[in-house]
Tab-separated table of C-alpha atoms and ligand atoms in Angstrom:
chain	number	residue	atom	x	y	z
A	1	MET	CA	-60.639	2.896	12.576
A	2	LEU	CA	-62.423	0.475	14.834
A	3	ARG	CA	-63.185	-1.753	11.860
A	4	ILE	CA	-59.543	-1.882	10.777
A	5	SER	CA	-58.342	-2.849	14.200
A	6	ASN	CA	-60.999	-5.590	14.324
A	7	ILE	CA	-59.746	-6.963	11.047
A	8	LEU	CA	-56.157	-6.822	12.287
A	9	LEU	CA	-57.202	-8.616	15.434
A	10	ALA	CA	-58.945	-11.315	13.398
A	11	CYS	CA	-55.854	-11.761	11.219
A	12	THR	CA	-53.666	-12.107	14.272
A	13	ALA	CA	-56.000	-14.761	15.684
A	14	VAL	CA	-55.819	-16.761	12.429
A	15	THR	CA	-52.016	-16.506	12.366
A	16	VAL	CA	-51.771	-17.674	15.967
A	17	THR	CA	-54.096	-20.633	15.283
A	18	LEU	CA	-52.147	-21.709	12.193
A	19	PHE	CA	-48.850	-21.394	13.993
A	20	THR	CA	-50.110	-23.407	16.963
A	21	ARG	CA	-51.481	-26.110	14.652
A	22	GLY	CA	-48.129	-26.280	12.860
A	23	VAL	CA	-46.369	-26.895	16.138
A	24	LEU	CA	-48.985	-29.444	17.204
A	25	ALA	CA	-48.889	-31.422	13.969
A	26	ASP	CA	-45.120	-31.864	13.822
A	27	CYS	CA	-42.800	-33.829	16.052
A	28	SER	CA	-39.347	-32.380	16.617
A	29	TYR	CA	-36.376	-34.179	15.094
A	30	THR	CA	-34.718	-34.413	18.499
A	31	SER	CA	-37.789	-35.938	20.177
A	32	LEU	CA	-37.969	-38.559	17.406
A	33	GLN	CA	-34.237	-39.266	17.796
A	34	GLN	CA	-34.801	-39.715	21.503
A	35	ALA	CA	-37.549	-42.248	20.695
A	36	THR	CA	-35.396	-44.324	18.300
A	37	ARG	CA	-32.532	-44.290	20.836
A	38	GLU	CA	-34.947	-45.642	23.466
A	39	TYR	CA	-36.196	-48.293	21.045
A	40	ILE	CA	-32.647	-49.482	20.286
A	41	SER	CA	-31.337	-49.378	23.841
A	42	GLY	CA	-34.614	-50.972	25.048
A	43	GLN	CA	-34.238	-53.786	22.517
A	44	ALA	CA	-31.000	-54.845	24.247
A	45	THR	CA	-33.005	-55.788	27.352
A	46	GLY	CA	-36.539	-56.031	25.965
A	47	ALA	CA	-37.546	-53.136	28.216
A	48	PHE	CA	-38.888	-50.904	25.433
A	49	ALA	CA	-41.927	-53.183	25.116
A	50	THR	CA	-43.008	-52.354	28.678
A	51	SER	CA	-41.873	-48.716	28.793
A	52	VAL	CA	-44.334	-45.905	29.559
A	53	SER	CA	-44.114	-44.563	26.014
A	54	THR	CA	-45.468	-47.802	24.490
A	55	THR	CA	-48.319	-48.401	26.989
A	56	ASN	CA	-51.055	-47.946	24.401
A	57	ALA	CA	-49.110	-48.872	21.275
A	58	ALA	CA	-50.522	-51.257	18.699
A	59	TYR	CA	-47.898	-53.771	17.542
A	60	THR	CA	-47.526	-55.907	14.429
A	61	GLU	CA	-44.885	-58.397	13.275
A	62	ASN	CA	-44.747	-59.002	9.538
A	63	PHE	CA	-48.071	-57.142	9.191
A	64	ARG	CA	-49.904	-59.400	11.663
A	65	THR	CA	-51.171	-58.182	15.032
A	66	ALA	CA	-48.821	-59.394	17.754
A	67	ASN	CA	-48.523	-59.095	21.513
A	68	ILE	CA	-46.011	-56.376	22.413
A	69	ARG	CA	-45.300	-58.090	25.750
A	70	THR	CA	-44.401	-61.459	24.228
A	71	GLY	CA	-43.288	-60.502	20.702
A	72	LEU	CA	-39.681	-60.136	19.497
A	73	ILE	CA	-39.619	-56.521	20.705
A	74	SER	CA	-39.859	-57.822	24.293
A	75	LYS	CA	-36.866	-60.166	23.856
A	76	PRO	CA	-33.297	-59.063	24.614
A	77	LEU	CA	-31.273	-58.889	21.372
A	78	LYS	CA	-27.583	-58.119	20.808
A	79	VAL	CA	-27.858	-55.304	18.289
A	80	ASP	CA	-24.746	-54.944	16.105
A	81	TYR	CA	-25.966	-52.131	13.878
A	82	ASN	CA	-28.816	-49.640	13.818
A	83	ARG	CA	-29.677	-46.663	11.642
A	84	SER	CA	-32.850	-44.581	11.798
A	85	LEU	CA	-34.921	-42.171	9.717
A	86	HIS	CA	-36.983	-39.470	11.450
A	87	ASP	CA	-40.075	-37.987	9.782
A	88	THR	CA	-41.103	-34.797	11.575
A	89	LEU	CA	-44.173	-34.178	9.388
A	90	GLU	CA	-45.717	-37.631	9.909
A	91	CYS	CA	-44.392	-38.046	13.483
A	92	ALA	CA	-42.866	-41.353	12.431
A	93	THR	CA	-39.544	-43.181	12.449
A	94	TYR	CA	-37.899	-46.129	10.718
A	95	THR	CA	-35.029	-48.146	12.181
A	96	GLU	CA	-32.903	-50.816	10.516
A	97	VAL	CA	-31.639	-53.320	13.113
A	98	ILE	CA	-29.013	-56.007	12.455
A	99	VAL	CA	-28.366	-58.845	14.902
A	100	THR	CA	-25.576	-61.232	13.858
A	101	ASP	CA	-25.752	-63.285	17.108
A	102	ARG	CA	-25.165	-66.893	16.021
A	103	ALA	CA	-27.811	-68.062	18.482
A	104	HIS	CA	-30.402	-66.415	16.213
A	105	PRO	CA	-29.475	-63.786	13.637
A	106	TYR	CA	-32.118	-61.247	12.568
A	107	VAL	CA	-32.450	-58.262	10.281
A	108	ILE	CA	-35.400	-56.135	11.411
A	109	GLY	CA	-37.049	-53.038	10.003
A	110	THR	CA	-39.288	-51.130	12.416
A	111	GLN	CA	-41.618	-48.260	11.612
A	112	MET	CA	-43.032	-46.363	14.584
A	113	ARG	CA	-45.827	-43.792	14.498
A	114	PHE	CA	-46.351	-41.391	17.387
A	115	ASN	CA	-49.273	-39.539	18.923
A	116	THR	CA	-49.374	-35.840	18.098
A	117	PRO	CA	-47.643	-34.115	20.990
A	118	THR	CA	-49.773	-31.554	22.819
A	119	ASP	CA	-46.680	-30.057	24.390
A	120	PRO	CA	-43.544	-29.995	22.207
A	121	ALA	CA	-41.401	-30.419	25.323
A	122	SER	CA	-43.059	-33.619	26.547
A	123	PRO	CA	-41.710	-37.054	25.489
A	124	LEU	CA	-43.482	-38.759	22.599
A	125	THR	CA	-45.868	-41.659	23.112
A	126	VAL	CA	-46.038	-44.427	20.522
A	127	LYS	CA	-49.273	-45.072	18.643
A	128	GLN	CA	-48.163	-47.907	16.372
A	129	ILE	CA	-45.099	-50.156	16.036
A	130	ASP	CA	-44.734	-52.277	12.898
A	131	SER	CA	-41.748	-54.600	12.482
A	132	VAL	CA	-40.684	-56.517	9.406
A	133	ILE	CA	-38.632	-59.359	10.896
A	134	THR	CA	-36.356	-61.434	8.665
A	135	ASP	CA	-34.338	-64.451	9.700
A	136	GLN	CA	-33.063	-67.771	8.304
A	137	GLY	CA	-34.973	-68.791	5.182
A	138	ASP	CA	-36.152	-65.309	4.204
A	139	TRP	CA	-35.198	-63.814	0.839
A	140	LEU	CA	-31.354	-63.828	0.538
A	141	PHE	CA	-31.113	-63.747	4.331
A	142	ASN	CA	-27.560	-63.446	5.671
A	143	ALA	CA	-27.248	-61.102	8.675
A	144	THR	CA	-23.435	-61.245	8.539
A	145	GLY	CA	-23.591	-60.079	4.936
A	146	THR	CA	-26.137	-57.354	5.703
A	147	PHE	CA	-23.931	-56.127	8.530
A	148	TYR	CA	-20.797	-56.243	6.370
A	149	TYR	CA	-22.278	-54.130	3.577
A	150	ALA	CA	-24.556	-51.816	5.592
A	151	SER	CA	-21.779	-50.765	7.951
A	152	ARG	CA	-19.558	-49.737	5.008
A	153	GLU	CA	-22.107	-47.385	3.452
A	154	ASN	CA	-22.112	-43.652	4.120
A	155	TRP	CA	-25.587	-42.294	4.868
A	156	PHE	CA	-24.263	-38.864	5.828
A	157	VAL	CA	-26.482	-35.908	6.694
A	158	ILE	CA	-27.103	-34.031	3.423
A	159	PRO	CA	-26.015	-30.370	3.619
A	160	PRO	CA	-29.163	-28.145	3.744
A	161	GLU	CA	-28.380	-26.463	0.398
A	162	SER	CA	-28.375	-29.772	-1.507
A	163	ARG	CA	-31.318	-31.504	0.182
A	164	ASN	CA	-34.133	-32.898	-1.931
A	165	THR	CA	-37.774	-32.252	-1.034
A	166	ARG	CA	-40.024	-34.936	0.430
A	167	ALA	CA	-41.817	-35.057	-2.927
A	168	VAL	CA	-38.605	-35.773	-4.884
A	169	ILE	CA	-37.466	-38.454	-2.427
A	170	LYS	CA	-40.888	-40.147	-2.421
A	171	ALA	CA	-41.159	-39.972	-6.237
A	172	ALA	CA	-37.763	-41.677	-6.640
A	173	ALA	CA	-38.895	-44.510	-4.359
A	174	ASP	CA	-42.254	-44.843	-6.095
A	175	ALA	CA	-40.616	-44.935	-9.535
A	176	TYR	CA	-38.409	-47.847	-8.453
A	177	LEU	CA	-41.352	-49.683	-6.857
A	178	ASP	CA	-43.607	-49.054	-9.865
A	179	LEU	CA	-40.969	-50.523	-12.203
A	180	PHE	CA	-41.889	-54.018	-10.934
A	181	ASN	CA	-45.255	-53.694	-12.657
A	182	ASN	CA	-44.534	-51.200	-15.441
A	183	LYS	CA	-41.357	-51.373	-17.523
A	184	ASN	CA	-41.996	-47.869	-18.937
A	185	VAL	CA	-41.439	-46.052	-15.664
A	186	VAL	CA	-38.448	-43.716	-15.696
A	187	VAL	CA	-36.356	-44.388	-12.586
A	188	PRO	CA	-33.827	-41.738	-11.465
A	189	TRP	CA	-30.872	-44.153	-11.318
A	190	GLY	CA	-27.764	-42.706	-9.732
A	191	THR	CA	-24.150	-43.722	-10.374
A	192	PRO	CA	-22.795	-45.213	-8.248
A	193	CYS	CA	-25.831	-47.005	-6.780
A	194	ASN	CA	-25.975	-50.175	-4.677
A	195	ARG	CA	-28.756	-52.559	-3.697
A	196	LEU	CA	-28.513	-54.516	-0.435
A	197	GLU	CA	-31.161	-57.241	-0.651
A	198	GLY	CA	-31.114	-59.524	2.339
A	199	GLY	CA	-27.344	-60.092	2.683
A	200	SER	CA	-26.586	-59.777	-1.068
A	201	TYR	CA	-25.004	-56.736	-2.651
A	202	THR	CA	-25.096	-55.446	-6.203
A	203	GLY	CA	-21.876	-53.846	-7.349
A	204	GLN	CA	-18.365	-53.924	-5.907
A	205	GLY	CA	-18.193	-50.504	-4.299
A	206	ARG	CA	-16.898	-49.021	-7.570
A	207	PRO	CA	-17.807	-45.541	-8.868
A	208	THR	CA	-19.544	-47.196	-11.830
A	209	ASP	CA	-21.834	-49.490	-9.741
A	210	SER	CA	-25.410	-49.454	-11.044
A	211	CYS	CA	-28.743	-50.404	-9.463
A	212	ASN	CA	-30.272	-50.810	-12.920
A	213	VAL	CA	-29.457	-54.531	-13.007
A	214	GLY	CA	-32.987	-55.834	-13.368
A	215	VAL	CA	-36.102	-56.340	-11.259
A	216	PRO	CA	-38.881	-58.919	-11.590
A	217	SER	CA	-41.851	-57.935	-13.763
A	218	GLY	CA	-45.613	-58.241	-13.329
A	219	VAL	CA	-45.395	-57.748	-9.563
A	220	ALA	CA	-47.573	-55.125	-7.851
A	221	LEU	CA	-46.025	-53.499	-4.768
A	222	VAL	CA	-49.000	-52.197	-2.790
A	223	ASN	CA	-50.173	-50.835	0.582
A	224	ARG	CA	-47.153	-48.531	0.719
A	225	ARG	CA	-46.474	-46.866	4.070
A	226	TYR	CA	-43.738	-44.236	4.029
A	227	VAL	CA	-41.316	-42.717	6.517
A	228	ILE	CA	-39.415	-39.822	4.916
A	229	ASP	CA	-36.305	-38.036	6.247
A	230	GLU	CA	-35.089	-35.151	4.076
A	231	THR	CA	-31.947	-34.623	6.170
A	232	LEU	CA	-30.762	-38.085	5.067
A	233	GLY	CA	-32.440	-37.964	1.633
A	234	SER	CA	-34.123	-41.194	2.624
A	235	VAL	CA	-37.443	-42.965	2.697
A	236	ASP	CA	-38.523	-46.364	3.955
A	237	VAL	CA	-41.587	-48.041	2.472
A	238	PHE	CA	-43.451	-50.976	4.031
A	239	LEU	CA	-45.476	-52.801	1.397
A	240	ASN	CA	-47.061	-56.042	0.289
A	241	PHE	CA	-44.869	-57.547	-2.434
A	242	GLY	CA	-47.114	-59.187	-5.040
A	243	GLY	CA	-50.552	-57.637	-4.580
A	244	ALA	CA	-52.769	-57.062	-1.549
A	245	SER	CA	-51.944	-60.432	-0.002
A	246	GLY	CA	-48.298	-60.331	-1.076
A	247	ILE	CA	-45.411	-60.990	1.311
A	248	PRO	CA	-44.402	-58.384	3.943
A	249	ASP	CA	-41.542	-56.278	2.620
A	250	SER	CA	-39.474	-53.205	3.442
A	251	HIS	CA	-37.777	-51.130	0.734
A	252	GLU	CA	-35.559	-48.297	1.947
A	253	PHE	CA	-34.021	-45.731	-0.406
A	254	ARG	CA	-31.306	-43.126	-0.134
A	255	VAL	CA	-31.516	-40.338	-2.725
A	256	GLU	CA	-28.631	-37.957	-3.473
A	257	ASN	CA	-29.124	-35.035	-5.870
A	258	GLY	CA	-32.458	-36.488	-6.979
A	259	LYS	CA	-30.913	-39.868	-7.887
A	260	LEU	CA	-30.974	-43.274	-6.188
A	261	ARG	CA	-27.789	-44.017	-4.232
A	262	PHE	CA	-28.724	-46.970	-1.971
A	263	VAL	CA	-31.605	-49.454	-1.818
A	264	HIS	CA	-32.069	-51.833	1.151
A	265	THR	CA	-34.669	-54.571	1.092
A	266	MET	CA	-36.083	-57.113	3.562
A	267	SER	CA	-38.617	-59.648	2.300
A	268	VAL	CA	-40.394	-62.185	4.516
A	269	MET	CA	-40.843	-65.486	2.688
B	301	NAG	C1	-27.026	-47.363	17.291
B	301	NAG	O1	-26.396	-46.563	16.319
B	301	NAG	C2	-25.768	-45.412	16.839
B	301	NAG	C3	-25.312	-44.577	15.662
B	301	NAG	O2	-24.532	-45.310	14.781
B	301	NAG	C4	-24.639	-45.842	17.758
B	301	NAG	O3	-23.994	-44.710	18.292
B	301	NAG	C5	-25.207	-46.702	18.875
B	301	NAG	O4	-24.170	-47.181	19.689
B	301	NAG	C6	-25.988	-47.868	18.299
B	301	NAG	N1	-26.647	-48.588	19.372
B	301	NAG	C7	-26.547	-49.914	19.507
B	301	NAG	C8	-27.255	-50.505	20.666
B	301	NAG	O5	-25.934	-50.602	18.723
B	302	NAG	C1	-22.858	-64.201	4.278
B	302	NAG	O1	-22.120	-63.007	4.088
B	302	NAG	C2	-20.766	-63.089	4.473
B	302	NAG	C3	-20.175	-61.686	4.360
B	302	NAG	O2	-20.342	-61.168	3.059
B	302	NAG	C4	-20.073	-64.108	3.599
B	302	NAG	O3	-18.726	-64.240	3.997
B	302	NAG	C5	-20.764	-65.458	3.737
B	302	NAG	O4	-20.214	-66.372	2.841
B	302	NAG	C6	-22.263	-65.319	3.456
B	302	NAG	N1	-22.928	-66.572	3.773
B	302	NAG	C7	-23.690	-67.196	2.894
B	302	NAG	C8	-24.319	-68.469	3.375
B	302	NAG	O5	-23.870	-66.777	1.780
């Protein structure tokens, strides 16, 4: 009898530990949303760069170490459009930022990674901020165009019963990215599907629009860093385009019913 209750006690302890770890390892969706809201509202004044949550954050611009207090993140920008992904498993976010301000237009992709919260109720602190910053002269850059097309797309929250798993979303992105170096890869093309590359758009917003309209070949897309949001069927990937020393690049994908629906790219020339 005593033995059985000891075993039960041990089992309970294991369950409690696993449960606690689960809570510790994940960030809540709402706390991540709070963080991206603070990033966007802070970018309007530059205040996010000096906020408490970013005190110990490492910061890069176009994959190079930069000073968070003097970098673009510290400069006030008039943000016209923003949309974010929230990855509760990796405690990470991705935000697409469009600034059409004629003084200096930008299209920025920012991945943020957060410290594991010890108390689920406390605000998140940022571990790492990486921004891909595109402006005049970058691949197909046209912030007005990016704004025009991005703001017309519908990245609605996928109903729970038709959500794809992280694995399916990531595999769809990887298939597309692998195609640049292997023509035999099977990509789950959706119809319709649209690619927004810089400020250029494939397709005309028709139900027959296809994303299978060609990609370069013999180009390795490496050092992939993912932020995955199942509620939006989406993943953003930071990568080097053209091998280990290739240009800084962001490829973001929206997957619906296992198939590619939207692709957004930013490439720093
Ligand atoms: C960011 O996007 C959200 C959702 O579309 C919007 O409500 C908010 O006003 C935007 N913030 C800025 C500063 O543009
Ligand atoms: C940028 O995009 C806008 C909106 O699509 C378009 O009217 C304009 O001609 C484009 N500019 C260039 C230089 O391509």
